[in-house]
Short mmCIF file of C-alpha atoms in Angstrom, two decimals:
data_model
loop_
_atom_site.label_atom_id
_atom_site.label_comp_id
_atom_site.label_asym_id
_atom_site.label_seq_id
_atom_site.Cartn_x
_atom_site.Cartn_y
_atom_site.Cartn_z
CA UNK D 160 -1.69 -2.67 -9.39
CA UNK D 161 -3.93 -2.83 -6.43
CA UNK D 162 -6.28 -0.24 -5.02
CA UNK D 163 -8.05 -0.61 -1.71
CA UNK D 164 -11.11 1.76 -0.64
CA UNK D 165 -12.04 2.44 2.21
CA UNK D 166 -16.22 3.66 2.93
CA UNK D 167 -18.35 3.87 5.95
CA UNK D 168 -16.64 6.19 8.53
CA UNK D 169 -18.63 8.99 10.04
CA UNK D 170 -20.01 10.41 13.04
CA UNK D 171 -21.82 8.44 15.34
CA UNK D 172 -23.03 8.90 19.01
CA UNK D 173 -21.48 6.80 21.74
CA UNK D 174 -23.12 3.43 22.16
CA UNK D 175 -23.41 3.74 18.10
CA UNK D 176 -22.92 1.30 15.63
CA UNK D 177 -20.95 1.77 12.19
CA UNK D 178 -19.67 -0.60 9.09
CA UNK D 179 -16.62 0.01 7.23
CA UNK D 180 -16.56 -1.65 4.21
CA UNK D 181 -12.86 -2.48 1.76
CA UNK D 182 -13.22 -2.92 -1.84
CA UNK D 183 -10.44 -3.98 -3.91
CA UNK D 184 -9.68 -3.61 -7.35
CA UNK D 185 -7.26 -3.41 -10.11
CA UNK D 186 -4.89 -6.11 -11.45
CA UNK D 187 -5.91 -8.60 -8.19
CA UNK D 188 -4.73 -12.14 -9.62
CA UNK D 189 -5.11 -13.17 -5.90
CA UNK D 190 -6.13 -11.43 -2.86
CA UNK D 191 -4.99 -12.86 0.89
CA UNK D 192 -5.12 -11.61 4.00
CA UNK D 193 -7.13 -8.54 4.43
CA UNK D 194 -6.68 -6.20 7.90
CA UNK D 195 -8.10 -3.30 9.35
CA UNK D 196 -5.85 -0.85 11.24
CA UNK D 197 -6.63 2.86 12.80
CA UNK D 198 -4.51 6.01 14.20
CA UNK D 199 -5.94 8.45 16.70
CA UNK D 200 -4.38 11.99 16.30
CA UNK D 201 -1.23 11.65 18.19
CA UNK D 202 -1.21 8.19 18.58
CA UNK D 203 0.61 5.05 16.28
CA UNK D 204 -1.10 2.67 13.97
CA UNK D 205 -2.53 -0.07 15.79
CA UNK D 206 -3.65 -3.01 14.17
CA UNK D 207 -7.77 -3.30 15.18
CA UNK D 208 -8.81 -6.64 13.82
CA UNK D 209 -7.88 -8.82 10.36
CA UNK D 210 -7.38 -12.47 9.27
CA UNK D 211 -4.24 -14.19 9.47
CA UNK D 212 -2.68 -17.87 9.27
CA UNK D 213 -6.83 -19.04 8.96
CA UNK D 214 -8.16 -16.98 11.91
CA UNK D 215 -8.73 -13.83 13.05
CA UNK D 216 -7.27 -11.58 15.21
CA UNK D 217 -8.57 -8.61 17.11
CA UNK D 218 -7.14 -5.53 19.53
CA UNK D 219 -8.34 -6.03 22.91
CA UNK D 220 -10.10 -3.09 23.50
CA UNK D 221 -12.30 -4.08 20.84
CA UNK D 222 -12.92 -7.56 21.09
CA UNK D 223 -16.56 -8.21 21.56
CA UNK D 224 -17.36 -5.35 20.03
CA UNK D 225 -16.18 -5.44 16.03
CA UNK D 226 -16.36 -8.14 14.03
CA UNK D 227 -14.31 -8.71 10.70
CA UNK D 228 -15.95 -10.30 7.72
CA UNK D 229 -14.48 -10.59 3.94
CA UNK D 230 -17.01 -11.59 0.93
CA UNK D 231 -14.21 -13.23 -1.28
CA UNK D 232 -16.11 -13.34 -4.32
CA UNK D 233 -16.75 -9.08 -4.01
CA UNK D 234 -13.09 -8.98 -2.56
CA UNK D 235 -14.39 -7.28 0.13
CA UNK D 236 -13.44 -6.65 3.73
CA UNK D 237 -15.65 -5.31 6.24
CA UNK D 238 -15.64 -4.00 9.76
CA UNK D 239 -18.85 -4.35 12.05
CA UNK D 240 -18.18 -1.96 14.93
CA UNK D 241 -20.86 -1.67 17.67
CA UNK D 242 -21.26 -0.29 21.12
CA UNK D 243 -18.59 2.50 20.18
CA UNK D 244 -16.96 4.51 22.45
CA UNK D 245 -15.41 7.73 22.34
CA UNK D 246 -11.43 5.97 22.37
CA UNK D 247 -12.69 4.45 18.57
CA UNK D 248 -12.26 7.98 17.14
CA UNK D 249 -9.69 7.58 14.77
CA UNK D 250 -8.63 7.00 10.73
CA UNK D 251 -9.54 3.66 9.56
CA UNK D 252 -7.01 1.95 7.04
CA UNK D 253 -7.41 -1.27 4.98
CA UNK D 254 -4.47 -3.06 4.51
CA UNK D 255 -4.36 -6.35 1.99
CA UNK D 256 -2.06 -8.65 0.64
CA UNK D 257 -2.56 -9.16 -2.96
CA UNK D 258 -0.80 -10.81 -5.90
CA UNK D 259 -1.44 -9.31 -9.45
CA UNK D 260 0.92 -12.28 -10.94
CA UNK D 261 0.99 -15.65 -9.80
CA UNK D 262 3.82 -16.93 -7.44
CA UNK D 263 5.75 -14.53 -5.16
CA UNK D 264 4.93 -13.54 -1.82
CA UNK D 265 2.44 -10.27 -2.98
CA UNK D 266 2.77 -7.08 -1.74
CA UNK D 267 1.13 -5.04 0.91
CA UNK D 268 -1.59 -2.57 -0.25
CA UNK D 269 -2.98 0.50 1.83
CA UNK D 270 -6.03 2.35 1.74
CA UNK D 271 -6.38 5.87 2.45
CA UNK D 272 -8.33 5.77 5.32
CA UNK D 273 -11.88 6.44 6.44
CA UNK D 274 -12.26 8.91 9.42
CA UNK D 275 -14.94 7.50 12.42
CA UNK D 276 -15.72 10.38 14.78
CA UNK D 277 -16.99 9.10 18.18
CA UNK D 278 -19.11 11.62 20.23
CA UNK D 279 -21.64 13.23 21.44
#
């Protein structure tokens, strides 16, 4: 199957910057839409920022602030954060659909998550 890996996360002062970066491998016969999500302790999944139907979309509380990026031929996603605030601390997840077979609609891979700690 599929396998998604998250790197990056860290601790970084307020006002920091940090770059999460997905890699996926396995059997990847085609790899679509790639997404970045995060949970705060006590808090649901919330989708951050990812590409979808040919653009991108991002949280509000982020926009102007992360960028998404994908290098297609390394079937990578990233995730440029800057001017981070305290409210980013949370588990990063990279979520991609993939086909290992051709035709179908793909399934839905997970990573495990990358922890970004926000503070002083």
């Amino acid at each position: 199957q599929v396998q998604l890996v998250e790197s990056g996360g860290g601790q970084v002062q307020p006002g920091g910057s940090l770059r999460l970066s997905c890699a996926a491998s396995g059997r990847i016969f085609s790899l679509g839409d790639m997404g970045w999500y995060r949970q705060a302790p006590g808090k649901e999944r919330e989708l951050v920022a990812a590409f979808g139907g040919g653009s991108t979309k991002y949280l509000d509380q982020v926009k102007g602030r992360f960028t998404i990026s994908r290098d297609s031929a390394l079937n990578t996603a990233y995730l440029q954060m800057n001017s981070l605030k305290p409210e980013d601390t949370a588990v990063y997840y990279c979520t991609a659909r993939a086909w290992s077979d051709p035709g179908g609609h793909g399934m839905v891979y997970w990573g495990k998550g990358t922890l970004v700690t926000v503070s002083s």
